[in-house]
XYZ file of C-alpha atoms in Angstrom:
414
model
C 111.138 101.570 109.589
C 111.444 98.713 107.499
C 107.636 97.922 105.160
C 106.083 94.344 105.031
C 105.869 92.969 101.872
C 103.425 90.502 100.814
C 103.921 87.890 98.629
C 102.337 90.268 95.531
C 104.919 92.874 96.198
C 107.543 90.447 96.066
C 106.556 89.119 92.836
C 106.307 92.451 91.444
C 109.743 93.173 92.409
C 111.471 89.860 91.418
C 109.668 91.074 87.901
C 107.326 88.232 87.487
C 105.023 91.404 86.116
C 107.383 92.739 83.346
C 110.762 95.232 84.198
C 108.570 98.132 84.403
C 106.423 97.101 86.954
C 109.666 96.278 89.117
C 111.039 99.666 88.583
C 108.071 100.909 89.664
C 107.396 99.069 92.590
C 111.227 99.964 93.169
C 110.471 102.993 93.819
C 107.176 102.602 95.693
C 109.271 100.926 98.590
C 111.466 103.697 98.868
C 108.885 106.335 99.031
C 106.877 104.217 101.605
C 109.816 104.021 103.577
C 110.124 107.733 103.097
C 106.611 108.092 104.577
C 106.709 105.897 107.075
C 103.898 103.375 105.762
C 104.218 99.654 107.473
C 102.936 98.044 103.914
C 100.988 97.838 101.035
C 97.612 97.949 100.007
C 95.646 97.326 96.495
C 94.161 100.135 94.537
C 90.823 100.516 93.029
C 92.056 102.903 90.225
C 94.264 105.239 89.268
C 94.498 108.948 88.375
C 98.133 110.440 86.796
C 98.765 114.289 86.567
C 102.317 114.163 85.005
C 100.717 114.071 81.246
C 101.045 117.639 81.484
C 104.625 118.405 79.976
C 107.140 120.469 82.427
C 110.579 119.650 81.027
C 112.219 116.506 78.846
C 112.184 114.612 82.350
C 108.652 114.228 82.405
C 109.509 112.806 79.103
C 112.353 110.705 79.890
C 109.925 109.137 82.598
C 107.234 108.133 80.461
C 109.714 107.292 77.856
C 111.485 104.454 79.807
C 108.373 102.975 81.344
C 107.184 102.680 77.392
C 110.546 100.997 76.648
C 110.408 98.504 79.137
C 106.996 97.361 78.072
C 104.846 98.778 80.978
C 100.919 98.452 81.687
C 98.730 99.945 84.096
C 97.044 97.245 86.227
C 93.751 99.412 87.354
C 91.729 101.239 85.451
C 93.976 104.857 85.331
C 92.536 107.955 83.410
C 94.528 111.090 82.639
C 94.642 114.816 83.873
C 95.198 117.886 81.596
C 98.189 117.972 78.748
C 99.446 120.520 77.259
C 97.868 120.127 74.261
C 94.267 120.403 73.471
C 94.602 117.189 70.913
C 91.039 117.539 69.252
C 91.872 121.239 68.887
C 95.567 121.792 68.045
C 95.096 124.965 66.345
C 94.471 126.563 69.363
C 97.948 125.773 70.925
C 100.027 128.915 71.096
C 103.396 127.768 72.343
C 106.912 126.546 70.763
C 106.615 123.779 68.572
C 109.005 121.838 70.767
C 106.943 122.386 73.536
C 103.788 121.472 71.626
C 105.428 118.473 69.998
C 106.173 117.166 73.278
C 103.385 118.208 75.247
C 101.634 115.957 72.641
C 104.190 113.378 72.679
C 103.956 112.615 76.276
C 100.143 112.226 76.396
C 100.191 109.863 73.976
C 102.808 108.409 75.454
C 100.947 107.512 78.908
C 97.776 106.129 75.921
C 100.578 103.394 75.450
C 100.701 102.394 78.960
C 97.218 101.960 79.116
C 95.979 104.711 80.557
C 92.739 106.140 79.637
C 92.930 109.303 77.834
C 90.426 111.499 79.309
C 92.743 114.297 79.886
C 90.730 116.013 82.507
C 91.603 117.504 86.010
C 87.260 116.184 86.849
C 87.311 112.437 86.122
C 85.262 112.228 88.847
C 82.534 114.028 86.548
C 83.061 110.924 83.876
C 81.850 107.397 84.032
C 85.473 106.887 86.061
C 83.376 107.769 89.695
C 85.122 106.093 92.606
C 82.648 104.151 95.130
C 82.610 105.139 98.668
C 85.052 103.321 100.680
C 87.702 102.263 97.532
C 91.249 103.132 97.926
C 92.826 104.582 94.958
C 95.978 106.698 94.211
C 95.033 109.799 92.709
C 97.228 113.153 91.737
C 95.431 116.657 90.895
C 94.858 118.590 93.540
C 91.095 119.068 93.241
C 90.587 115.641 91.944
C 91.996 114.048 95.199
C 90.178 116.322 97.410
C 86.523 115.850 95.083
C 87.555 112.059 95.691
C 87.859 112.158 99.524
C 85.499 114.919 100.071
C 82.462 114.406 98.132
C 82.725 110.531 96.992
C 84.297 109.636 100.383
C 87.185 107.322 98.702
C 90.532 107.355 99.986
C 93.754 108.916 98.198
C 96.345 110.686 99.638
C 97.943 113.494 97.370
C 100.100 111.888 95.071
C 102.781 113.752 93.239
C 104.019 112.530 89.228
C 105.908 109.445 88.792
C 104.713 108.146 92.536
C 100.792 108.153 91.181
C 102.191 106.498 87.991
C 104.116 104.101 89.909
C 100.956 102.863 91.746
C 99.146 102.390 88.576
C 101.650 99.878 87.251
C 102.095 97.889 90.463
C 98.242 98.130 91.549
C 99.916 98.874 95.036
C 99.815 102.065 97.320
C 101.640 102.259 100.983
C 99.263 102.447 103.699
C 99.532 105.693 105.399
C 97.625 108.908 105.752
C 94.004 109.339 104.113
C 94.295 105.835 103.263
C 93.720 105.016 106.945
C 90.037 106.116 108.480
C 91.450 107.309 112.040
C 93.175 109.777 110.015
C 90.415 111.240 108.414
C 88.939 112.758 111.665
C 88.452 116.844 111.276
C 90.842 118.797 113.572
C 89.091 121.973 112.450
C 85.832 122.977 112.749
C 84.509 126.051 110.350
C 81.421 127.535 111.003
C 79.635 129.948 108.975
C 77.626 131.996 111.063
C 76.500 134.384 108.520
C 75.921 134.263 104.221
C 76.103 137.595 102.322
C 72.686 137.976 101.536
C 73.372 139.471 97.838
C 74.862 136.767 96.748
C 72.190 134.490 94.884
C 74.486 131.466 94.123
C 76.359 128.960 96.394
C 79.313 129.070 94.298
C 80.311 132.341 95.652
C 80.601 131.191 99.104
C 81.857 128.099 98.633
C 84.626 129.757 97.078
C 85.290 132.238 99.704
C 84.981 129.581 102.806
C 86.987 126.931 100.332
C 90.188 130.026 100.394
C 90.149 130.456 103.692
C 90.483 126.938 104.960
C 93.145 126.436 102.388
C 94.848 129.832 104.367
C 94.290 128.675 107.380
C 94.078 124.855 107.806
C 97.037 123.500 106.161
C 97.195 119.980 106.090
C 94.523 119.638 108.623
C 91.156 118.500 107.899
C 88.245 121.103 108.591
C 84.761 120.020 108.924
C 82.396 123.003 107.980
C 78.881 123.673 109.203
C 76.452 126.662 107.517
C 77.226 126.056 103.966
C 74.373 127.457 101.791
C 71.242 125.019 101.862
C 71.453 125.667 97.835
C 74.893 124.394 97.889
C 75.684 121.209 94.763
C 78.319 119.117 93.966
C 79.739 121.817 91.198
C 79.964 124.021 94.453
C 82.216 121.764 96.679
C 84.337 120.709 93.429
C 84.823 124.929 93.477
C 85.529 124.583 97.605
C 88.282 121.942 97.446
C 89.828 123.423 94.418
C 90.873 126.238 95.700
C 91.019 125.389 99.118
C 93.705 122.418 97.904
C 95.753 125.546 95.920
C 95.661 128.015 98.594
C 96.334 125.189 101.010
C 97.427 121.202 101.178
C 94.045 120.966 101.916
C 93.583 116.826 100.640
C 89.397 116.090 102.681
C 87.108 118.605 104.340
C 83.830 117.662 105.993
C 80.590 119.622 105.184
C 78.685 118.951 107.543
C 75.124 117.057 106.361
C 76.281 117.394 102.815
C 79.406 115.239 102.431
C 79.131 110.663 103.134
C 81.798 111.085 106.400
C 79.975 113.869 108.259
C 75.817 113.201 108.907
C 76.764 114.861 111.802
C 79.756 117.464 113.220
C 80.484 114.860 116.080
C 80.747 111.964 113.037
C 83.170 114.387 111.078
C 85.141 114.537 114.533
C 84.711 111.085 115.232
C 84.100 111.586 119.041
C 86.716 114.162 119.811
C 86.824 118.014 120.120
C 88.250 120.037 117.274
C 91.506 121.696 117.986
C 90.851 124.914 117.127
C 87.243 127.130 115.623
C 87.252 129.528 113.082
C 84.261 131.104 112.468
C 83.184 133.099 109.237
C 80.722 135.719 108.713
C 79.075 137.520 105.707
C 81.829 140.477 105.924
C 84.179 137.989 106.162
C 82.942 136.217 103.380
C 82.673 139.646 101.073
C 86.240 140.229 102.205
C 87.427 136.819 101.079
C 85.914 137.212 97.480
C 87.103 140.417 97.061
C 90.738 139.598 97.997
C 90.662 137.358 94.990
C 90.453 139.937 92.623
C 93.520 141.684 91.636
C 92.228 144.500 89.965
C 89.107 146.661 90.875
C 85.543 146.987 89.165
C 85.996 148.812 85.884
C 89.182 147.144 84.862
C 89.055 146.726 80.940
C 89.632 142.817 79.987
C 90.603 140.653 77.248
C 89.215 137.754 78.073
C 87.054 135.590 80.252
C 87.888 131.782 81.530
C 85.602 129.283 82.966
C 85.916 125.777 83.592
C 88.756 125.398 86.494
C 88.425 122.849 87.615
C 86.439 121.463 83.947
C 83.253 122.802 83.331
C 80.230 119.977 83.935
C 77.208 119.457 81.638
C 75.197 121.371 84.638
C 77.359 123.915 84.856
C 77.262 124.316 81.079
C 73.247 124.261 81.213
C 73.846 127.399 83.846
C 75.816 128.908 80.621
C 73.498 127.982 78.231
C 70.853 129.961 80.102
C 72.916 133.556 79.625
C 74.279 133.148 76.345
C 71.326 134.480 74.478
C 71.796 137.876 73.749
C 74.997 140.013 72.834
C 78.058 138.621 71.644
C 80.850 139.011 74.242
C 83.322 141.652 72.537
C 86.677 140.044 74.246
C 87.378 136.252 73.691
C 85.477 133.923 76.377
C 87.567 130.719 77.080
C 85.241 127.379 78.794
C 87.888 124.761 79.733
C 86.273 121.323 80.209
C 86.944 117.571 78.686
C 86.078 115.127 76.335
C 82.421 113.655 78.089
C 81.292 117.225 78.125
C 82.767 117.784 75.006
C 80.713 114.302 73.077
C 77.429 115.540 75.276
C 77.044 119.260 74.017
C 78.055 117.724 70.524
C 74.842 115.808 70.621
C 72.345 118.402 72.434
C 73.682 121.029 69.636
C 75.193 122.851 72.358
C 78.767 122.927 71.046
C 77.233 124.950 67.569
C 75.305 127.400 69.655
C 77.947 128.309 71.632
C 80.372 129.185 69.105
C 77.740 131.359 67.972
C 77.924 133.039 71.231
C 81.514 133.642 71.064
C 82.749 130.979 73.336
C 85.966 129.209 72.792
C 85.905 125.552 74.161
C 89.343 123.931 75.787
C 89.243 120.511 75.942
C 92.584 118.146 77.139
C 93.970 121.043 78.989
C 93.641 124.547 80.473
C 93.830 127.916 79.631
C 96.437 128.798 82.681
C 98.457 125.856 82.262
C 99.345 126.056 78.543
C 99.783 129.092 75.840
C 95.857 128.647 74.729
C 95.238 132.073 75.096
C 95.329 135.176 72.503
C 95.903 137.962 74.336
C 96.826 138.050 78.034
C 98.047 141.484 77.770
C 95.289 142.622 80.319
C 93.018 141.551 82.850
C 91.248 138.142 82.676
C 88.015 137.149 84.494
C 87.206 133.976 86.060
C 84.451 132.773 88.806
C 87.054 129.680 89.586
C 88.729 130.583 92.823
C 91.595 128.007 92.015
C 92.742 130.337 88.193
C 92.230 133.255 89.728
C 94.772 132.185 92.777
C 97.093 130.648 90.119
C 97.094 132.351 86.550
C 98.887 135.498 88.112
C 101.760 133.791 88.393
C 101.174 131.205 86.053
C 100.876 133.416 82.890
C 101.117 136.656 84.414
C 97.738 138.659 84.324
C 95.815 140.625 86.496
C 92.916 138.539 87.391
C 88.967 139.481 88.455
C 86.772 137.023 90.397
C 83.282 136.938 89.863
C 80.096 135.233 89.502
C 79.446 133.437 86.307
C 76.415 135.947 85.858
C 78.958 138.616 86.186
C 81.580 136.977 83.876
C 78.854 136.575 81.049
C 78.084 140.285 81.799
C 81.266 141.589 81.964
C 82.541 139.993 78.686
C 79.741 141.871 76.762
C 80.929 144.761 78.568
C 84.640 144.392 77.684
C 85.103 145.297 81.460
C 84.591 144.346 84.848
C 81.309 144.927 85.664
C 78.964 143.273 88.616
C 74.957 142.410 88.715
């Protein structure tokens, strides 16, 4: 199928904008054409994940676009690098890795992106409006973006997300297009497990199994917890986009597309019903532990996707007390970061014990001293990654329970 160009496009391909902006828009034809998009539409903004260093041709990428003079043409912020930059010291790696890990995030500065280096942007000042069409990458970013803001990305991969940010273009297909963000799925949850005090939990547990079991299809969810916040469906779609392609789900009365379950379904019947109770649920949660209750740890990490200023006012709230005797890890980003810096947070919490990651992650990168044992976590998405990302054993918990168990040394549960 050949894709209608408008006048814009052309220019950008004659290289009226600069040779980089051609290259890129280059290679946005051919992946439209790929996808089967008609043409082009304008972006609001942009958000790049390939700042996060996974071979020299990540490098050689970046590299070129700098040497042919490119600039983003929408406002474009960062995801994780490699490196935290405000905290080097805590980089564990090669030095050619950590050179170039560095390297390339700065690298992306010179195109103009904004260096937020964060996997939550949509937790900054850079907060998509309702409606706006933008080209994100990250996993849980483009699901938070769809989701809960009720913008429209499709999942963009590295170098494609890039490309969009230079030529201000995206093809027109997919999530970009509202007929095709009808639910297909609908996921009820008849029952809660009545122990379990916080949202978080469940969200977690119903976010793992959609991932599981929807796909690429979009579920629309009814029964959440009435307690349930926005730090709880950032924890839903972030696993529930790395256990699945999971890119928009609808909770029903909670998220802009779905007042209603026959608005998330726009009209039509769902194809198929899964329904969830508290057993199921229990099951779920447990499932994402790979070791039992009792397991000695070194370490505990928080923050996946980054911690927000709420969820760090959750922290603050069990920090008082003993000191954790393994090292506690809270990944977050540079807004947090400038925030807890002026509430005195950041002091009080190195008092506490607690190790703050900021540019990048602890299961991404060597940040890390010892993952010899078993590591704790109440994010869904690192404990269904860092097994076979860095390879530890992995407990899933509460944050309750992780502030617990670190004082403990062990797994232990409230």
């Amino acid at each position: 199928m050949s894709i209608a160009l408008s006048f814009s496009d052309k220019s950008l391909l004659s290289g009226e904008h600069g040779e980089a902006a051609a290259f890129a828009m280059r290679l946005l034809v051919r992946f439209a054409e790929a996808v089967g998009a008609e043409r082009f539409i304008d972006i609001e903004a942009a958000h790049i994940d390939g700042c996060l260093y996974l071979g020299q041709v990540s490098l050689d990428f970046i590299e070129h676009l700098v040497h042919l003079g490119g600039r983003v043409r929408v406002p474009t912020t960062l995801n994780v690098g490699s490196v935290d930059l405000i905290h080097p010291e805590l980089f564990a790696g090669s030095d050619e890795v950590g050179r170039a890990g560095a390297r390339l995030m700065k690298a992306h500065e010179e195109l103009g992106c904004v260096p937020t280096f964060t996997c939550a942007p949509y937790q900054t000042i850079f907060r998509p409006r309702f409606g706006a069409q933008i080209a994100w990458a990250e996993s849980n970013a483009i699901v938070f973006a769809n989701s809960v803001l009720g913008a429209r990305t499709n999942r963009y991969g590295d170098f494609i997300d890039l490309c969009c940010a230079l030529t201000g273009r995206a093809p027109c297909y997919g999530l970009h297009i509202g007929e095709n963000r009808r639910a297909r799925v609908l996921v009820k949850v008849e029952s809660l497990p009545e122990e379990w005090e916080e949202a978080g939990l469940s969200c977690v547990a119903v976010g793992h199994t959609i991932g599981r079991r929807c796909g690429d299809r979009v579920p629309a969810i009814t029964g959440l917890p009435a307690s349930t916040n926005e730090d709880d469906l950032k924890a839903l779609g972030a696993v529930a986009a790395s256990a699945g392609a999971v890119a928009l789900f609808h909770a029903v009365g909670l998220t802009p597309e779905a007042p209603t379950t026959d608005a998330a379904f726009q009209g039509r019947a769902p194809e198929e019903v899964i329904r969830l109770t508290a057993a199921d649920l229990r099951e779920t949660a447990h499932n994402l532990s790979t070791v039992p209750d009792g397991t000695p740890l070194t370490a505990v990490s928080l923050g996946t996707p980054h911690f927000s200023l709420s969820e760090f006012e959750r922290l603050m709230r069990l920090i008082d007390g003993a000191r954790p005797v393994i090292d506690v890890y809270v990944n977050t980003h540079r807004a947090v970061l400038e925030e807890l810096q002026r509430r005195g947070w950041e002091e009080r919490l190195r008092a506490a014990g607690v190790t703050l990651v900021i540019d990048t992650c602890t299961y991404v990168t060597a940040v890390m001293r010892d993952v010899s044992g078993a590591v704790m976590t109440n994010s869904g998405k690192w404990a269904y990654y860092a097994p076979g990302n860095i390879g530890v054993e992995v407990a899933f918990g509460s944050l309750a329970d992780c502030v617990a168990s670190a004082r403990a040394g062990k797994v232990v549960r409230l």
